[in-house]
């Protein structure tokens, strides 16, 4: 049985990471084995640190200010070495994990960068439950880029009040 994917979908700044943080807490309280990554921003959202959910280690990945080995993407400098590190950490942690968290899958991953390598590997992991944050405009592109059949995906919309 292949991995199962649940997308936590919302627009920018609508609670995707918050919903994944709550999910991580819930999984940990149930003693589930978790791997993956959270993208933690400062309040101004000018700096993002990637947190490895297996080791709890964090590293600076994106900043509006220049960073070492930083490649400019939009308004941010991106440290590709940090993405290499987190992809390696996730792939090493997949065996034995029940749940994998990806915060978030977007333009970088669609272009084959960012978390694309570990996300693809997770999708190939039998029995794994994957939760990924995806902005609403990118859902179809993500599904197409990673050849994910629509019937294998559950989409949960977060951040909307009824």
Coordinates of N, CA and C in Angstrom, one line a residue:
X1 N 0.8 -1.2 0.0 CA 0.0 0.0 0.0 C 0.9 1.2 0.0
X2 N 0.6 2.2 -0.9 CA 1.4 3.4 -1.0 C 1.0 4.4 0.1
X3 N 1.8 5.4 0.2 CA 1.5 6.4 1.2 C 0.2 7.1 1.0
X4 N -0.4 7.6 2.1 CA -1.7 8.4 2.0 C -1.3 9.8 2.2
X5 N -1.9 10.7 1.4 CA -1.6 12.2 1.5 C -2.9 12.9 1.9
X6 N -2.7 13.8 2.9 CA -3.7 14.8 3.3 C -3.1 16.1 3.1
X7 N -3.7 17.0 2.3 CA -3.2 18.3 2.1 C -4.0 19.3 3.0
X8 N -3.2 20.1 3.8 CA -3.8 21.2 4.6 C -3.7 22.4 3.7
X9 N -4.8 22.8 3.1 CA -4.9 23.9 2.1 C -5.4 25.2 2.7
X10 N -4.8 26.3 2.3 CA -5.2 27.6 2.7 C -4.4 28.6 1.8
X11 N -4.9 29.8 1.9 CA -4.1 30.9 1.3 C -2.9 31.3 2.2
X12 N -2.1 32.2 1.7 CA -1.0 32.7 2.5 C -1.5 33.2 3.9
X13 N -0.8 32.9 5.0 CA -1.0 33.4 6.3 C -2.4 33.0 6.8
X14 N -2.9 31.9 6.5 CA -4.3 31.5 6.9 C -4.3 30.3 7.8
X15 N -3.1 29.8 8.3 CA -3.1 28.8 9.4 C -2.6 27.4 9.0
X16 N -1.9 27.3 7.8 CA -1.4 26.0 7.4 C -0.4 25.4 8.4
X17 N 0.6 26.2 8.8 CA 1.6 25.8 9.7 C 1.0 25.5 11.1
X18 N 0.1 26.4 11.5 CA -0.6 26.2 12.8 C -1.3 24.9 12.9
X19 N -2.0 24.6 11.8 CA -2.8 23.3 11.8 C -1.8 22.1 11.8
X20 N -0.6 22.2 11.2 CA 0.3 21.2 11.3 C 1.0 21.0 12.6
X21 N 1.2 22.2 13.3 CA 1.8 22.1 14.7 C 0.8 21.4 15.6
X22 N -0.5 21.7 15.5 CA -1.5 21.0 16.3 C -1.5 19.5 16.0
X23 N -1.4 19.2 14.7 CA -1.3 17.8 14.3 C -0.1 17.1 14.9
X24 N 1.0 17.7 14.9 CA 2.3 17.1 15.5 C 2.0 16.9 17.0
X25 N 1.5 17.8 17.7 CA 1.2 17.6 19.1 C 0.2 16.4 19.3
X26 N -0.8 16.3 18.5 CA -1.7 15.2 18.6 C -1.0 13.9 18.3
X27 N -0.2 13.8 17.3 CA 0.5 12.6 17.0 C 1.4 12.2 18.1
X28 N 2.1 13.1 18.6 CA 3.1 12.9 19.7 C 2.3 12.4 21.0
X29 N 1.2 12.9 21.2 CA 0.4 12.5 22.4 C -0.1 11.1 22.3
X30 N -0.2 10.6 21.0 CA -0.6 9.3 20.7 C 0.6 8.4 20.5
X31 N 1.8 8.9 20.8 CA 3.1 8.1 20.7 C 3.4 7.6 19.3
X32 N 3.0 8.4 18.3 CA 3.2 8.0 17.0 C 4.7 8.5 16.6
X33 N 5.3 7.7 15.7 CA 6.6 8.1 15.2 C 6.4 9.0 14.0
X34 N 7.0 10.2 14.2 CA 6.9 11.3 13.2 C 8.2 11.7 12.6
X35 N 8.2 12.1 11.3 CA 9.3 12.7 10.7 C 8.8 13.9 9.9
X36 N 9.7 14.7 9.4 CA 9.2 15.8 8.5 C 9.8 17.1 8.9
X37 N 9.1 18.2 8.5 CA 9.7 19.5 8.7 C 8.5 20.5 8.9
X38 N 8.8 21.4 9.8 CA 8.0 22.6 10.0 C 8.8 23.8 9.6
X39 N 8.2 24.8 8.9 CA 8.9 26.0 8.5 C 8.4 27.1 9.5
X40 N 9.3 27.5 10.4 CA 8.9 28.4 11.5 C 9.4 29.8 11.2
X41 N 8.5 30.7 11.2 CA 8.8 32.1 10.8 C 8.8 33.0 12.0
X42 N 9.6 34.1 11.9 CA 9.5 35.1 13.0 C 8.2 35.9 12.8
X43 N 7.7 36.7 13.7 CA 6.4 37.3 13.6 C 6.3 38.2 12.3
X44 N 7.4 38.8 11.9 CA 7.3 39.6 10.7 C 7.4 38.8 9.4
X45 N 7.6 37.5 9.5 CA 7.8 36.6 8.4 C 8.9 37.1 7.4
X46 N 10.0 37.5 8.0 CA 11.2 37.9 7.2 C 12.3 36.8 7.3
X47 N 12.1 35.9 8.2 CA 13.1 34.8 8.4 C 12.3 33.5 8.6
X48 N 12.8 32.4 8.0 CA 12.2 31.1 8.2 C 13.3 30.1 8.6
X49 N 13.0 29.3 9.7 CA 13.9 28.3 10.1 C 13.1 26.9 9.8
X50 N 13.9 26.0 9.3 CA 13.3 24.6 9.1 C 13.6 23.8 10.4
X51 N 12.6 23.2 10.9 CA 12.7 22.3 12.1 C 12.5 20.9 11.7
X52 N 13.5 20.1 12.0 CA 13.5 18.6 11.7 C 12.6 18.0 12.9
X53 N 11.5 17.4 12.5 CA 10.6 16.9 13.5 C 11.1 15.6 14.2
X54 N 12.1 15.0 13.7 CA 12.7 13.8 14.3 C 13.7 14.2 15.4
X55 N 14.6 15.1 15.0 CA 15.7 15.4 16.0 C 15.3 16.7 16.8
X56 N 14.4 17.5 16.3 CA 14.0 18.8 16.8 C 15.0 19.9 16.5
X57 N 16.0 19.6 15.7 CA 17.0 20.6 15.3 C 16.4 21.6 14.3
X58 N 16.9 22.8 14.4 CA 16.4 23.9 13.5 C 17.6 24.6 12.9
X59 N 17.4 25.0 11.6 CA 18.4 25.7 10.9 C 17.7 26.8 10.0
X60 N 18.4 27.9 9.9 CA 18.0 29.1 9.1 C 18.0 28.7 7.6
X61 N 16.9 28.8 7.0 CA 16.7 28.4 5.6 C 16.4 29.6 4.6
X62 N 15.6 30.5 5.1 CA 15.2 31.7 4.3 C 15.3 33.0 5.1
X63 N 15.8 34.0 4.4 CA 15.9 35.3 5.1 C 15.8 36.4 4.1
X64 N 15.2 37.5 4.5 CA 15.2 38.7 3.6 C 16.6 39.3 3.5
X65 N 17.4 39.1 4.6 CA 18.8 39.6 4.6 C 19.7 38.5 4.0
X66 N 20.7 38.9 3.3 CA 21.6 37.9 2.7 C 22.2 36.9 3.8
X67 N 22.2 35.6 3.4 CA 22.8 34.6 4.2 C 23.9 33.9 3.5
X68 N 24.8 33.2 4.2 CA 25.9 32.4 3.6 C 25.3 31.4 2.6
X69 N 25.9 31.2 1.5 CA 25.5 30.3 0.5 C 24.0 30.6 0.0
X70 N 23.6 31.8 0.2 CA 22.2 32.2 -0.1 C 22.0 32.5 -1.6
X71 N 21.0 31.9 -2.1 CA 20.6 32.1 -3.5 C 19.3 32.9 -3.4
X72 N 19.2 34.0 -4.2 CA 18.1 34.9 -4.1 C 16.9 34.2 -4.9
X73 N 15.7 34.2 -4.2 CA 14.5 33.7 -4.7 C 13.4 34.7 -4.3
X74 N 12.9 35.5 -5.2 CA 11.9 36.5 -4.8 C 12.5 37.4 -3.8
X75 N 11.8 37.6 -2.7 CA 12.3 38.6 -1.6 C 13.3 37.9 -0.6
X76 N 13.5 36.6 -0.8 CA 14.3 35.9 0.2 C 15.6 35.4 -0.4
X77 N 16.6 35.2 0.5 CA 17.8 34.4 0.2 C 17.5 33.0 0.8
X78 N 17.8 32.0 0.0 CA 17.6 30.6 0.4 C 18.9 29.9 0.5
X79 N 19.1 29.2 1.6 CA 20.3 28.4 1.9 C 20.0 27.0 1.4
X80 N 20.5 26.6 0.2 CA 20.3 25.3 -0.4 C 20.9 24.2 0.5
X81 N 22.0 24.5 1.2 CA 22.6 23.5 2.1 C 21.6 23.0 3.2
X82 N 20.8 24.0 3.7 CA 19.8 23.7 4.7 C 18.7 22.7 4.1
X83 N 18.3 23.0 2.9 CA 17.3 22.1 2.2 C 17.9 20.7 2.0
X84 N 19.2 20.7 1.6 CA 19.9 19.4 1.5 C 19.9 18.6 2.8
X85 N 20.2 19.4 3.9 CA 20.2 18.8 5.2 C 18.8 18.2 5.6
X86 N 17.8 19.0 5.4 CA 16.5 18.6 5.9 C 16.0 17.4 5.0
X87 N 16.2 17.5 3.7 CA 15.9 16.3 2.9 C 16.5 15.1 3.3
X88 N 17.8 15.1 3.6 CA 18.6 14.0 4.1 C 18.0 13.5 5.5
X89 N 17.7 14.4 6.4 CA 17.1 14.0 7.7 C 15.8 13.3 7.5
X90 N 14.9 13.9 6.6 CA 13.6 13.3 6.4 C 13.7 11.9 5.8
X91 N 14.6 11.7 4.8 CA 14.7 10.4 4.2 C 15.3 9.4 5.1
X92 N 16.2 9.8 6.0 CA 16.8 8.9 7.0 C 15.7 8.5 8.0
X93 N 14.8 9.4 8.3 CA 13.8 9.2 9.3 C 12.5 8.4 8.8
X94 N 12.4 8.3 7.5 CA 11.2 7.7 6.9 C 11.0 6.2 7.4
X95 N 12.0 5.4 7.4 CA 11.8 4.0 7.9 C 11.4 4.0 9.3
X96 N 10.3 3.4 9.7 CA 9.9 3.4 11.1 C 8.9 4.5 11.4
X97 N 8.8 5.5 10.5 CA 7.8 6.6 10.8 C 6.4 6.2 10.4
X98 N 5.4 6.6 11.1 CA 4.1 6.4 10.8 C 3.5 7.6 10.0
X99 N 4.0 8.8 10.4 CA 3.5 10.1 9.9 C 4.7 10.9 9.4
X100 N 4.5 11.6 8.3 CA 5.5 12.6 7.7 C 4.7 13.9 7.5
X101 N 5.4 15.0 8.0 CA 4.8 16.3 7.9 C 5.7 17.2 6.9
X102 N 5.0 17.9 6.0 CA 5.8 18.7 5.1 C 5.1 20.1 5.1
X103 N 5.9 21.1 5.6 CA 5.4 22.5 5.7 C 6.4 23.4 4.9
X104 N 6.2 23.8 3.8 CA 5.1 23.5 2.9 C 5.6 23.0 1.5
X105 N 4.7 22.5 0.7 CA 5.0 22.1 -0.6 C 4.4 23.2 -1.6
X106 N 5.3 23.8 -2.3 CA 4.9 24.9 -3.2 C 5.7 25.1 -4.4
X107 N 6.0 26.3 -4.8 CA 6.7 26.6 -6.0 C 8.1 26.0 -6.1
X108 N 8.8 26.0 -5.0 CA 10.1 25.4 -5.0 C 10.0 23.9 -5.4
X109 N 9.1 23.2 -4.7 CA 9.0 21.8 -4.9 C 8.5 21.4 -6.3
X110 N 7.5 22.2 -6.8 CA 7.0 22.1 -8.1 C 8.2 22.1 -9.2
X111 N 9.1 23.0 -8.9 CA 10.3 23.1 -9.8 C 11.4 22.1 -9.5
X112 N 11.1 21.2 -8.5 CA 12.1 20.2 -8.2 C 13.1 20.5 -7.2
X113 N 12.9 21.7 -6.5 CA 13.9 22.1 -5.5 C 13.2 22.0 -4.1
X114 N 13.8 22.7 -3.1 CA 13.2 22.7 -1.8 C 13.1 21.3 -1.2
X115 N 11.9 20.9 -0.8 CA 11.6 19.6 -0.2 C 11.2 18.5 -1.2
X116 N 11.4 18.8 -2.5 CA 10.9 17.8 -3.5 C 11.5 16.4 -3.4
X117 N 12.8 16.3 -3.1 CA 13.4 15.0 -3.0 C 12.8 14.1 -1.9
X118 N 12.7 14.7 -0.7 CA 12.1 13.9 0.4 C 10.6 13.7 0.3
X119 N 9.9 14.7 -0.3 CA 8.5 14.6 -0.4 C 8.2 13.4 -1.4
X120 N 8.9 13.3 -2.5 CA 8.8 12.2 -3.5 C 9.1 10.9 -2.8
X121 N 10.1 10.8 -2.0 CA 10.5 9.6 -1.3 C 9.4 9.2 -0.3
X122 N 8.8 10.2 0.4 CA 7.7 9.9 1.3 C 6.5 9.3 0.6
X123 N 6.2 9.9 -0.6 CA 5.1 9.4 -1.4 C 5.2 8.0 -1.8
X124 N 6.5 7.5 -1.9 CA 6.8 6.1 -2.3 C 6.8 5.2 -1.1
X125 N 6.7 5.7 0.1 CA 6.8 4.9 1.3 C 5.5 4.2 1.7
X126 N 5.5 2.9 1.6 CA 4.2 2.1 1.9 C 3.7 2.4 3.3
X127 N 2.4 2.6 3.4 CA 1.7 2.7 4.7 C 1.9 4.1 5.4
X128 N 2.7 5.0 4.9 CA 3.0 6.2 5.5 C 1.8 7.2 5.4
X129 N 1.5 7.9 6.4 CA 0.5 9.0 6.3 C 1.2 10.3 6.2
X130 N 1.0 11.0 5.1 CA 1.7 12.3 4.9 C 0.7 13.4 5.0
X131 N 1.1 14.5 5.7 CA 0.3 15.7 5.8 C 1.2 16.8 5.3
X132 N 0.7 17.5 4.3 CA 1.5 18.6 3.6 C 0.6 19.9 3.5
X133 N 1.3 21.0 3.9 CA 0.7 22.3 3.7 C 0.9 22.7 2.2
X134 N -0.2 23.2 1.6 CA -0.1 23.6 0.2 C -1.1 24.8 0.1
X135 N -0.6 25.9 -0.6 CA -1.5 27.0 -0.8 C -2.5 26.6 -1.9
X136 N -3.7 27.0 -1.7 CA -4.8 26.7 -2.6 C -4.4 26.8 -4.1
X137 N -3.8 27.9 -4.5 CA -3.6 28.0 -6.0 C -2.6 27.0 -6.5
X138 N -1.8 26.3 -5.7 CA -0.8 25.3 -6.1 C -1.3 23.9 -6.0
X139 N -2.4 23.6 -5.5 CA -2.9 22.2 -5.3 C -2.8 21.4 -6.6
X140 N -3.4 21.8 -7.6 CA -3.4 21.0 -8.9 C -2.0 20.8 -9.4
X141 N -1.1 21.9 -9.4 CA 0.2 21.8 -9.8 C 1.0 20.8 -9.0
X142 N 0.8 20.8 -7.7 CA 1.5 19.9 -6.9 C 1.1 18.4 -7.2
X143 N -0.2 18.2 -7.4 CA -0.6 16.9 -7.7 C -0.1 16.4 -9.1
X144 N -0.1 17.3 -10.0 CA 0.5 17.0 -11.4 C 2.0 16.8 -11.3
X145 N 2.7 17.7 -10.7 CA 4.2 17.6 -10.6 C 4.7 16.3 -10.0
X146 N 4.0 15.8 -9.0 CA 4.4 14.6 -8.3 C 3.6 13.4 -8.7
X147 N 2.8 13.5 -9.8 CA 2.0 12.4 -10.3 C 1.1 11.7 -9.3
X148 N 0.5 12.5 -8.5 CA -0.4 12.0 -7.4 C -1.8 11.9 -7.9
X149 N -2.4 10.7 -7.9 CA -3.8 10.6 -8.3 C -4.7 11.2 -7.4
X150 N -5.7 12.0 -7.9 CA -6.6 12.7 -7.0 C -7.3 11.8 -6.0
X151 N -7.6 10.6 -6.4 CA -8.3 9.7 -5.4 C -7.4 9.3 -4.2
X152 N -6.1 9.5 -4.3 CA -5.2 9.2 -3.2 C -5.1 10.4 -2.2
X153 N -5.8 11.5 -2.4 CA -5.6 12.7 -1.7 C -6.8 13.1 -1.0
X154 N -6.7 13.5 0.3 CA -7.7 14.2 1.0 C -7.3 15.6 1.2
X155 N -8.2 16.6 1.0 CA -7.9 18.0 1.1 C -8.7 18.5 2.3
X156 N -8.0 19.1 3.2 CA -8.6 19.8 4.4 C -8.3 21.3 4.3
X157 N -9.4 22.0 4.2 CA -9.2 23.5 4.1 C -9.1 24.1 5.5
X158 N -8.0 24.8 5.8 CA -7.8 25.4 7.1 C -7.9 26.9 7.1
X159 N -8.1 27.5 8.2 CA -8.1 29.0 8.3 C -9.4 29.7 7.9
X160 N -10.4 28.9 7.6 CA -11.7 29.5 7.2 C -12.7 29.4 8.4
X161 N -13.3 30.5 8.6 CA -14.4 30.5 9.7 C -15.7 30.4 9.0
X162 N -16.6 29.6 9.6 CA -17.9 29.5 9.0 C -18.9 30.5 9.5

